């Protein structure tokens, strides 16, 4: 059964979504496309999370940059 209030965090602050892998540019930045694919698949909001303070600050900034699609996770 699908519900409309499922919550799970996603770590979109990982550099791989900006195309960086092990400190090298591996592919184009595709963060916007990743978010768009999630919206197209039926997600309404993505909860971005961080594993520590620095990553959490990045997650909050991403949520500000993509207000229509992202919300910051709460501890």
Coordinates of N, CA and C in Angstrom, one line a residue:
X1 N 0.8 -1.2 0.0 CA 0.0 0.0 0.0 C 0.9 1.2 0.0
X2 N 0.6 2.2 -0.9 CA 1.4 3.4 -1.0 C 0.7 4.4 -0.1
X3 N 1.5 5.2 0.6 CA 0.9 6.3 1.4 C 1.5 7.6 0.9
X4 N 0.9 8.7 1.2 CA 1.3 10.0 0.7 C 2.2 10.7 1.7
X5 N 2.5 10.1 2.8 CA 3.3 10.8 3.8 C 4.6 10.1 4.2
X6 N 5.2 9.4 3.2 CA 6.4 8.7 3.5 C 7.6 9.7 3.6
X7 N 8.5 9.4 4.5 CA 9.6 10.3 4.7 C 10.9 9.5 4.7
X8 N 11.9 9.9 3.9 CA 13.2 9.4 3.9 C 14.1 10.5 3.5
X9 N 15.3 10.5 4.1 CA 16.3 11.5 3.7 C 17.1 11.1 2.5
X10 N 17.6 12.1 1.8 CA 18.5 11.9 0.7 C 19.7 12.8 0.8
X11 N 20.9 12.3 0.6 CA 22.1 13.0 0.7 C 22.5 13.7 -0.6
X12 N 21.8 14.7 -1.0 CA 22.1 15.4 -2.2 C 23.3 16.3 -2.2
X13 N 23.9 16.5 -1.0 CA 25.1 17.3 -0.9 C 26.3 16.6 -1.3
X14 N 26.2 15.3 -1.5 CA 27.4 14.5 -1.9 C 27.9 15.0 -3.3
X15 N 29.2 15.2 -3.4 CA 29.7 15.8 -4.6 C 29.4 15.0 -5.9
X16 N 29.1 13.8 -5.8 CA 28.8 13.0 -7.0 C 27.6 13.6 -7.8
X17 N 26.7 14.3 -7.1 CA 25.5 14.9 -7.8 C 26.0 16.2 -8.5
X18 N 27.2 16.6 -8.2 CA 27.8 17.8 -9.0 C 28.8 17.3 -10.0
X19 N 28.9 16.0 -10.2 CA 29.7 15.4 -11.1 C 31.1 15.0 -10.6
X20 N 31.4 15.2 -9.4 CA 32.7 15.0 -8.8 C 32.8 13.6 -8.2
X21 N 33.8 12.9 -8.5 CA 34.1 11.6 -8.0 C 35.5 11.5 -7.5
X22 N 35.7 11.3 -6.3 CA 37.1 11.2 -5.7 C 37.9 12.4 -6.1
X23 N 37.3 13.6 -6.0 CA 38.0 14.8 -6.2 C 38.3 15.2 -7.7
X24 N 37.8 14.4 -8.6 CA 37.9 14.7 -10.0 C 36.5 14.8 -10.7
X25 N 36.4 15.7 -11.7 CA 35.2 15.9 -12.4 C 35.0 14.6 -13.3
X26 N 34.0 13.8 -13.0 CA 33.7 12.6 -13.7 C 32.6 12.7 -14.7
X27 N 31.7 13.7 -14.5 CA 30.6 13.9 -15.4 C 30.0 15.3 -15.1
X28 N 29.1 15.7 -16.0 CA 28.5 17.0 -15.8 C 27.7 17.0 -14.5
X29 N 27.5 18.2 -13.9 CA 26.7 18.4 -12.8 C 25.2 18.0 -13.2
X30 N 24.6 17.1 -12.5 CA 23.3 16.6 -12.9 C 22.3 16.7 -11.7
X31 N 22.6 17.5 -10.7 CA 21.7 17.7 -9.6 C 20.3 18.1 -10.0
X32 N 20.2 19.1 -10.8 CA 18.8 19.5 -11.3 C 18.1 18.4 -11.9
X33 N 18.8 17.6 -12.7 CA 18.1 16.4 -13.4 C 17.7 15.4 -12.4
X34 N 18.5 15.1 -11.4 CA 18.2 14.1 -10.4 C 16.9 14.6 -9.7
X35 N 16.9 15.8 -9.3 CA 15.7 16.3 -8.6 C 14.5 16.3 -9.5
X36 N 14.6 16.7 -10.8 CA 13.5 16.6 -11.7 C 13.0 15.2 -11.9
X37 N 13.9 14.2 -12.0 CA 13.4 12.8 -12.2 C 12.6 12.4 -11.0
X38 N 13.0 12.8 -9.8 CA 12.3 12.4 -8.6 C 10.9 13.0 -8.6
X39 N 10.8 14.3 -9.0 CA 9.5 15.0 -9.1 C 8.6 14.3 -10.2
X40 N 9.2 14.0 -11.3 CA 8.5 13.3 -12.4 C 8.0 11.9 -11.9
X41 N 8.7 11.3 -11.1 CA 8.3 10.0 -10.6 C 7.3 10.0 -9.5
X42 N 6.9 11.3 -9.1 CA 5.8 11.4 -8.1 C 6.2 11.9 -6.8
X43 N 7.5 12.2 -6.5 CA 7.9 12.8 -5.3 C 7.4 14.2 -5.2
X44 N 7.0 14.7 -4.1 CA 6.6 16.1 -4.0 C 7.6 16.9 -3.3
X45 N 8.3 16.4 -2.3 CA 9.4 17.1 -1.6 C 10.4 16.0 -1.3
X46 N 11.7 16.4 -1.4 CA 12.8 15.6 -1.0 C 13.4 16.1 0.3
X47 N 13.6 15.3 1.3 CA 14.2 15.8 2.5 C 15.7 15.5 2.4
X48 N 16.5 16.6 2.3 CA 17.9 16.5 2.2 C 18.6 16.5 3.6
X49 N 19.6 15.6 3.7 CA 20.2 15.4 5.0 C 21.7 15.6 4.9
X50 N 22.3 15.6 6.1 CA 23.8 15.7 6.1 C 24.3 14.7 7.2
X51 N 25.5 14.2 7.1 CA 26.0 13.3 8.0 C 26.7 13.9 9.2
X52 N 27.1 15.2 9.0 CA 27.7 16.0 10.1 C 27.3 17.4 9.9
X53 N 27.9 18.3 10.7 CA 27.5 19.7 10.7 C 27.8 20.4 9.4
X54 N 29.0 20.1 8.8 CA 29.3 20.8 7.5 C 28.3 20.3 6.4
X55 N 28.1 19.0 6.4 CA 27.2 18.4 5.4 C 25.7 18.9 5.6
X56 N 25.4 19.0 6.9 CA 24.0 19.5 7.2 C 23.8 21.0 6.7
X57 N 24.9 21.8 6.9 CA 24.8 23.2 6.4 C 24.7 23.2 4.9
X58 N 25.4 22.3 4.2 CA 25.2 22.2 2.7 C 23.8 21.8 2.4
X59 N 23.2 20.9 3.2 CA 21.8 20.4 2.9 C 20.8 21.6 3.1
X60 N 21.0 22.4 4.1 CA 20.2 23.5 4.3 C 20.3 24.5 3.2
X61 N 21.5 24.7 2.7 CA 21.7 25.6 1.5 C 21.0 25.1 0.3
X62 N 21.1 23.8 0.1 CA 20.4 23.2 -1.1 C 18.9 23.3 -1.0
X63 N 18.4 23.2 0.2 CA 16.9 23.3 0.4 C 16.5 24.8 0.1
X64 N 17.4 25.7 0.5 CA 17.1 27.1 0.1 C 17.2 27.3 -1.4
X65 N 18.1 26.7 -2.0 CA 18.3 26.9 -3.5 C 17.2 26.2 -4.3
X66 N 16.6 25.2 -3.8 CA 15.6 24.4 -4.5 C 14.3 24.3 -3.6
X67 N 13.9 25.5 -3.2 CA 12.7 25.5 -2.3 C 11.5 24.7 -2.7
X68 N 11.3 24.7 -4.1 CA 10.1 24.1 -4.6 C 10.1 22.6 -4.5
X69 N 11.3 22.0 -4.3 CA 11.5 20.6 -4.3 C 12.1 20.0 -3.1
X70 N 12.9 20.7 -2.3 CA 13.7 20.2 -1.2 C 13.3 20.8 0.1
X71 N 13.4 20.1 1.2 CA 13.2 20.6 2.5 C 14.4 20.0 3.3
X72 N 14.9 20.8 4.3 CA 16.0 20.3 5.1 C 15.5 19.2 6.1
X73 N 16.3 18.2 6.3 CA 15.9 17.2 7.3 C 16.0 17.8 8.7
X74 N 15.3 17.2 9.6 CA 15.3 17.7 11.0 C 15.8 16.6 11.9
X75 N 16.6 16.9 12.9 CA 17.2 15.9 13.8 C 16.1 15.2 14.6

